[in-house]
Coordinates of N, CA and C in Angstrom, one line a residue:
X1 N 155.7 18.4 2.7 CA 156.2 19.8 3.7 C 157.6 19.5 3.2
X2 N 158.6 21.3 2.9 CA 159.9 21.1 2.7 C 160.5 20.6 4.1
X3 N 161.8 19.7 4.3 CA 162.1 19.7 5.0 C 162.7 20.5 5.6
X4 N 163.1 20.7 7.0 CA 164.0 22.1 7.1 C 166.1 21.5 6.5
X5 N 166.5 22.1 7.0 CA 168.0 22.0 7.4 C 168.5 21.4 8.9
X6 N 169.7 21.6 9.2 CA 170.4 20.6 9.8 C 169.9 21.7 10.9
X7 N 169.8 23.1 11.2 CA 170.6 23.4 12.1 C 170.2 25.2 11.8
X8 N 169.0 26.1 12.9 CA 168.3 26.6 12.8 C 169.7 27.9 12.4
X9 N 169.6 29.3 11.4 CA 170.2 30.2 11.9 C 169.4 31.3 12.0
X10 N 169.6 32.8 12.9 CA 168.9 34.1 12.8 C 169.9 34.6 11.7
X11 N 169.1 35.7 10.6 CA 169.9 36.4 9.9 C 169.6 37.7 10.5
X12 N 170.2 39.0 10.2 CA 170.1 40.2 12.2 C 170.4 41.0 11.1
X13 N 169.2 41.8 10.0 CA 169.4 42.7 9.4 C 170.1 43.8 10.6
X14 N 171.1 44.3 10.0 CA 171.7 45.3 11.4 C 172.0 46.6 12.1
X15 N 171.6 47.0 9.9 CA 172.1 48.6 10.3 C 171.3 48.9 11.1
X16 N 170.4 49.0 11.4 CA 169.5 50.5 12.4 C 168.7 48.5 13.7
X17 N 169.0 47.7 13.9 CA 168.4 47.1 14.4 C 168.8 46.9 16.0
X18 N 168.1 48.0 17.3 CA 167.9 48.2 18.4 C 168.1 46.9 19.6
X19 N 168.1 45.2 19.0 CA 168.0 44.4 19.5 C 169.5 43.5 19.8
X20 N 170.7 43.8 19.1 CA 172.0 42.7 18.4 C 171.6 41.9 19.7
X21 N 172.6 42.9 20.7 CA 172.9 42.7 22.2 C 172.3 41.4 22.5
X22 N 170.5 41.4 22.6 CA 169.3 40.3 23.3 C 169.8 39.0 22.1
X23 N 169.7 39.6 20.4 CA 170.0 38.4 20.0 C 171.6 37.2 20.5
X24 N 171.9 38.4 20.6 CA 173.4 37.6 21.4 C 173.6 36.4 21.6
X25 N 172.7 36.7 22.5 CA 172.0 37.0 23.6 C 171.5 35.4 24.0
X26 N 170.4 35.1 23.4 CA 169.3 34.0 23.5 C 170.1 33.3 21.9
X27 N 170.1 33.6 21.4 CA 171.6 32.9 20.1 C 172.0 31.3 21.1
X28 N 172.9 32.3 22.1 CA 174.1 31.7 22.5 C 173.6 29.8 23.3
X29 N 172.1 30.8 23.9 CA 170.9 30.2 25.1 C 171.0 28.5 24.1
X30 N 171.3 29.1 23.3 CA 169.9 28.5 22.4 C 171.3 26.9 21.4
X31 N 172.4 27.8 21.6 CA 173.2 27.5 21.2 C 172.9 27.3 19.5
X32 N 172.4 28.3 18.8 CA 172.5 29.0 17.2 C 173.2 29.8 16.7
X33 N 173.8 29.9 15.5 CA 174.8 30.5 14.8 C 173.7 31.8 14.0
X34 N 174.4 32.9 13.5 CA 173.7 34.3 13.6 C 175.0 34.4 12.6
X35 N 174.5 35.4 11.5 CA 174.6 36.1 11.0 C 174.4 37.3 10.6
X36 N 174.8 39.3 10.8 CA 174.3 40.2 10.5 C 175.7 40.6 9.6
X37 N 173.8 41.2 8.8 CA 174.2 41.7 8.0 C 174.1 42.8 8.0
X38 N 175.2 43.7 7.4 CA 175.0 45.0 7.0 C 176.1 46.0 6.1
X39 N 175.2 47.1 5.2 CA 175.8 47.2 4.7 C 177.6 47.0 4.6
X40 N 178.0 47.7 4.8 CA 179.8 47.9 5.3 C 179.7 46.8 6.1
X41 N 180.8 47.7 7.2 CA 182.3 46.7 8.1 C 181.1 47.1 10.0
X42 N 180.5 46.3 10.4 CA 179.6 46.9 11.1 C 180.4 45.0 12.9
X43 N 180.3 46.3 14.1 CA 181.0 45.4 15.2 C 180.3 44.1 15.6
X44 N 181.1 43.0 15.3 CA 180.0 42.1 16.0 C 181.2 40.7 17.3
X45 N 180.8 40.9 18.8 CA 181.4 39.8 19.3 C 182.4 38.9 18.7
X46 N 183.0 38.5 19.1 CA 184.3 38.0 18.7 C 184.0 36.0 19.6
X47 N 182.8 35.2 18.8 CA 182.6 34.2 19.3 C 181.9 33.5 17.5
X48 N 182.4 32.4 17.5 CA 182.0 31.6 16.5 C 181.2 31.3 16.0
X49 N 180.3 31.8 16.6 CA 179.0 31.5 16.0 C 178.1 32.6 15.9
X50 N 179.0 33.5 15.6 CA 178.2 35.0 15.1 C 179.6 35.2 14.2
X51 N 178.8 35.0 12.7 CA 179.2 35.3 11.6 C 178.7 37.4 11.0
X52 N 180.0 37.9 10.6 CA 179.4 39.3 10.9 C 179.5 39.1 9.0
X53 N 178.9 39.8 8.3 CA 179.0 40.2 7.0 C 178.3 41.8 6.7
X54 N 179.4 41.7 5.6 CA 179.3 42.8 5.1 C 178.6 43.6 3.8
X55 N 177.7 43.7 3.7 CA 176.2 42.9 1.9 C 177.4 43.8 1.0
X56 N 178.0 44.4 1.2 CA 178.0 45.6 0.2 C 177.1 47.4 0.4
X57 N 177.9 48.6 -0.6 CA 176.7 48.9 -0.5 C 175.7 49.9 -1.2
X58 N 175.4 48.6 -2.1 CA 174.1 49.0 -2.7 C 172.8 48.9 -2.2
X59 N 171.9 49.3 -3.0 CA 171.0 49.8 -1.8 C 170.9 48.9 -1.0
X60 N 169.9 47.9 -2.2 CA 169.4 46.7 -1.0 C 169.9 45.2 -0.5
X61 N 171.6 45.8 -0.4 CA 171.8 45.0 -0.7 C 172.2 44.1 0.5
X62 N 172.3 44.8 1.9 CA 171.7 43.9 2.9 C 170.9 42.7 2.9
X63 N 169.7 43.6 2.3 CA 168.5 42.5 2.1 C 168.8 41.6 1.1
X64 N 169.4 41.4 -0.2 CA 170.0 40.2 -0.5 C 169.9 38.9 -0.3
X65 N 170.8 39.8 0.3 CA 172.3 38.6 0.6 C 171.2 37.7 1.7
X66 N 170.6 39.1 2.8 CA 169.5 38.0 3.5 C 168.8 37.2 3.1
X67 N 168.0 37.4 2.0 CA 166.3 37.0 0.9 C 166.4 36.0 0.4
X68 N 168.5 36.5 0.0 CA 169.0 35.1 -1.0 C 169.0 33.3 -0.6
X69 N 169.2 33.2 1.3 CA 169.5 32.5 1.7 C 168.7 32.5 3.2
X70 N 167.7 33.6 3.8 CA 167.3 32.3 4.5 C 165.9 31.5 4.1
X71 N 165.2 30.0 4.5 CA 164.6 29.9 4.2 C 164.0 29.2 5.8
X72 N 163.0 28.1 5.4 CA 162.5 27.8 6.1 C 163.2 26.7 7.0
X73 N 162.6 27.1 8.3 CA 163.5 26.4 9.7 C 164.6 28.1 10.6
X74 N 165.2 28.8 8.7 CA 165.5 30.2 9.8 C 164.3 31.4 10.7
X75 N 165.0 32.0 11.4 CA 164.7 32.8 11.5 C 165.3 34.9 11.7
X76 N 164.5 35.6 10.9 CA 164.7 36.6 10.3 C 164.5 37.8 11.0
X77 N 165.7 38.8 11.5 CA 165.4 40.0 13.0 C 165.3 41.6 11.6
X78 N 164.0 41.9 11.5 CA 164.3 42.9 10.3 C 163.0 43.3 10.8
X79 N 162.6 45.6 10.4 CA 161.6 45.9 10.7 C 161.7 46.0 8.6
X80 N 162.1 46.2 8.4 CA 161.9 46.4 6.6 C 160.6 46.0 6.4
X81 N 159.6 46.2 5.7 CA 158.8 45.6 5.5 C 158.9 44.7 4.2
X82 N 159.5 44.7 3.1 CA 159.9 44.9 1.6 C 161.0 43.5 2.3
X83 N 161.4 43.5 3.4 CA 163.2 42.4 3.0 C 161.5 41.3 4.7
X84 N 161.0 41.6 5.3 CA 160.3 40.5 5.3 C 159.9 39.8 5.2
X85 N 158.9 40.9 3.8 CA 157.2 39.9 3.2 C 158.7 38.9 1.7
X86 N 159.0 39.9 1.5 CA 160.9 38.0 0.7 C 161.5 36.8 1.9
X87 N 160.9 37.4 3.0 CA 162.1 36.1 3.7 C 160.6 34.7 3.7
X88 N 159.4 35.6 4.5 CA 158.3 35.4 4.4 C 158.0 33.7 3.3
X89 N 158.2 34.5 2.4 CA 157.7 33.8 1.1 C 158.4 32.3 0.9
X90 N 159.4 32.7 1.8 CA 161.1 31.7 1.6 C 160.5 30.8 2.8
X91 N 159.6 31.1 3.1 CA 159.7 30.4 5.0 C 160.4 30.3 6.1
X92 N 160.7 31.6 5.4 CA 161.8 32.0 7.5 C 160.6 32.2 8.3
X93 N 161.4 32.4 8.9 CA 160.4 32.7 11.0 C 160.9 33.7 10.6
X94 N 159.8 35.6 11.0 CA 160.8 36.9 10.3 C 159.6 37.7 11.9
X95 N 160.6 38.4 12.5 CA 160.2 39.0 13.6 C 161.1 40.8 13.5
X96 N 159.9 41.5 14.3 CA 160.4 43.0 14.2 C 161.4 43.5 15.0
X97 N 161.7 44.0 15.8 CA 162.8 44.2 17.2 C 161.4 45.2 17.9
X98 N 160.8 44.9 17.7 CA 159.7 45.1 18.9 C 158.4 44.2 19.3
X99 N 158.9 42.9 18.2 CA 159.0 41.6 18.2 C 157.3 40.7 17.5
X100 N 156.6 42.2 16.6 CA 155.9 41.1 16.0 C 156.6 40.7 14.9
X101 N 155.7 39.4 14.6 CA 156.0 38.7 13.5 C 155.0 39.1 12.4
X102 N 156.1 38.4 11.4 CA 155.6 39.2 10.0 C 155.3 38.2 9.7
X103 N 154.1 37.4 9.6 CA 153.3 36.0 8.9 C 153.3 35.9 7.3
X104 N 152.4 35.2 6.8 CA 152.0 35.2 5.8 C 150.5 35.2 5.6
X105 N 150.3 35.8 7.3 CA 148.7 35.6 6.6 C 148.9 38.1 6.9
X106 N 149.5 38.0 7.9 CA 150.3 39.6 8.4 C 150.3 40.7 7.4
X107 N 150.9 40.2 6.2 CA 152.5 40.6 5.9 C 151.8 41.0 4.6
X108 N 150.6 40.9 3.7 CA 150.6 41.0 2.6 C 149.7 42.4 3.3
X109 N 148.7 42.4 4.0 CA 148.4 43.8 4.5 C 148.8 44.7 5.2
X110 N 150.4 44.4 5.8 CA 151.3 45.2 6.6 C 152.7 45.8 4.9
X111 N 153.0 44.7 4.1 CA 153.4 46.0 2.9 C 152.4 47.2 2.0
X112 N 151.3 46.4 2.4 CA 149.6 47.3 1.7 C 149.6 48.8 2.1
X113 N 150.0 49.1 4.5 CA 149.9 50.1 4.5 C 150.8 50.8 3.9
X114 N 152.5 49.6 4.4 CA 153.6 50.6 4.4 C 153.8 51.0 2.6
X115 N 152.9 50.3 2.1 CA 152.4 51.9 0.8 C 152.2 52.5 0.0
X116 N 151.4 52.4 0.9 CA 149.8 53.3 1.2 C 150.9 54.9 1.9
X117 N 151.9 54.5 2.8 CA 152.2 55.4 3.5 C 153.4 56.3 2.6
X118 N 153.8 55.0 2.5 CA 155.0 55.5 1.8 C 154.4 56.7 0.3
X119 N 153.8 56.2 -0.4 CA 153.1 57.2 -1.3 C 152.3 58.4 -1.1
X120 N 152.1 58.6 0.1 CA 151.3 59.5 1.5 C 152.6 61.3 1.0
X121 N 153.7 60.2 1.7 CA 154.5 61.2 2.0 C 155.1 61.3 0.7
X122 N 155.1 60.5 0.0 CA 155.9 60.8 -1.3 C 155.0 62.6 -2.4
X123 N 153.6 62.5 -1.6 CA 152.6 62.9 -2.5 C 152.8 64.2 -1.2
X124 N 154.0 64.8 -0.2 CA 153.8 65.8 0.3 C 152.8 65.4 1.8
X125 N 152.8 64.6 1.5 CA 151.6 64.1 3.4 C 152.2 64.3 4.3
X126 N 152.2 64.9 6.2 CA 152.8 65.0 7.0 C 152.4 63.2 8.1
X127 N 152.9 62.5 8.0 CA 152.3 60.9 8.2 C 152.4 60.8 9.1
X128 N 154.2 61.7 10.3 CA 155.5 60.8 11.3 C 155.8 59.8 11.2
X129 N 156.5 59.3 12.0 CA 156.9 58.6 10.7 C 157.4 57.0 12.4
X130 N 157.8 55.9 12.9 CA 157.6 55.1 13.6 C 157.8 55.0 15.1
X131 N 156.6 54.8 15.9 CA 156.5 54.7 17.2 C 157.7 54.5 17.8
X132 N 158.5 55.4 19.1 CA 159.9 55.2 19.6 C 160.0 54.0 19.6
X133 N 160.8 53.6 19.9 CA 161.3 52.0 20.6 C 161.2 52.1 22.3
X134 N 161.1 51.8 22.9 CA 160.7 50.9 24.3 C 161.1 49.9 24.6
X135 N 161.5 50.0 26.3 CA 161.9 49.2 27.1 C 160.8 47.9 26.2
X136 N 159.6 47.6 26.4 CA 158.1 47.1 26.1 C 158.6 46.3 25.1
X137 N 158.9 47.2 24.3 CA 159.4 46.4 23.2 C 160.7 45.7 22.9
X138 N 161.7 46.1 24.2 CA 163.0 44.8 23.8 C 162.3 43.8 25.1
X139 N 161.1 44.1 25.6 CA 160.8 42.4 27.0 C 159.2 42.1 25.0
X140 N 158.7 41.8 24.7 CA 158.2 41.8 23.8 C 159.2 41.4 23.0
X141 N 160.2 41.5 21.9 CA 160.8 40.9 21.0 C 161.9 39.4 21.5
X142 N 162.4 39.9 23.1 CA 162.8 38.4 23.4 C 162.1 37.6 23.4
X143 N 160.4 38.1 24.4 CA 159.9 36.1 24.2 C 159.6 36.4 22.6
X144 N 159.2 36.7 22.1 CA 158.8 36.9 20.5 C 159.8 35.2 20.0
X145 N 160.9 36.6 20.2 CA 162.7 35.5 19.9 C 162.5 33.6 20.5
X146 N 162.2 34.0 21.8 CA 162.7 32.7 22.4 C 161.3 31.7 22.1
X147 N 160.2 32.5 21.9 CA 159.2 31.4 21.0 C 159.3 30.7 20.6
X148 N 160.1 31.7 18.8 CA 160.4 30.8 18.0 C 160.9 30.0 17.5
X149 N 162.3 30.2 18.1 CA 163.5 29.1 18.6 C 162.6 28.0 19.5
X150 N 162.1 27.9 20.4 CA 161.2 26.9 20.8 C 160.3 26.1 20.1
X151 N 159.5 26.9 19.2 CA 158.6 26.2 18.1 C 159.6 25.8 17.1
X152 N 160.0 26.4 16.3 CA 160.9 25.6 15.2 C 161.6 24.3 16.0
X153 N 161.4 24.1 17.2 CA 162.6 22.5 17.5 C 161.4 22.2 18.1
X154 N 160.7 22.2 18.3 CA 159.3 21.5 18.4 C 158.4 20.9 17.0
X155 N 158.4 21.6 16.6 CA 159.2 21.4 14.8 C 159.8 20.2 13.2
X156 N 160.6 20.6 14.2 CA 162.3 19.6 13.7 C 161.5 17.9 14.2
X157 N 161.0 18.0 16.1 CA 161.5 17.1 16.6 C 160.4 16.1 16.3
X158 N 159.7 16.9 15.6 CA 158.1 16.4 15.5 C 157.6 15.7 13.5
X159 N 159.4 15.4 13.1 CA 159.3 15.9 11.8 C 159.7 14.6 11.5
X160 N 161.0 13.4 12.3 CA 161.1 12.3 11.8 C 159.9 11.6 12.0
X161 N 158.5 12.2 12.9 CA 157.9 10.0 13.6 C 157.0 10.9 12.3
X162 N 157.4 12.1 11.4 CA 155.5 12.3 9.7 C 156.1 11.3 8.9
X163 N 157.4 11.0 8.8 CA 158.5 10.7 8.2 C 158.4 9.4 7.7
X164 N 158.3 8.7 9.5 CA 158.5 7.6 9.7 C 156.8 6.3 9.5
X165 N 155.6 7.5 9.3 CA 154.2 7.0 9.0 C 153.5 7.5 8.1

């Protein structure tokens, strides 16, 4: 079992994230640092626990920046399925802005469906887009983020006891 790093960090794929303010509030309540990553400049609150990262204008610059750093004990907030897949494989907890978790068990099928829909759209099929972001999505996200933080904290608390056995 890979040891956790000392502090959980929340990485935010920020370009189209509708729950940034909620992330800042939950992170502050738990005393967790946040990296807000975008392709270019993005406004963030003046807070030493919130890091603004302009990863560059390259096609996947923000995704690559997050994927290279996120690992076990970290949380990634994204609706980008390929990025979610990379982060899940690295051991990070990944949550979509609607509260849906991406897990080792679900990411393969989620990625396959995403690829299928991309292929259908490129062949001219009209498939519709994602559902609109609703107030219940914000509530589900807040609950999922808080539960994930608490689960990581419990795992960290149990880890020293496991090493002594």
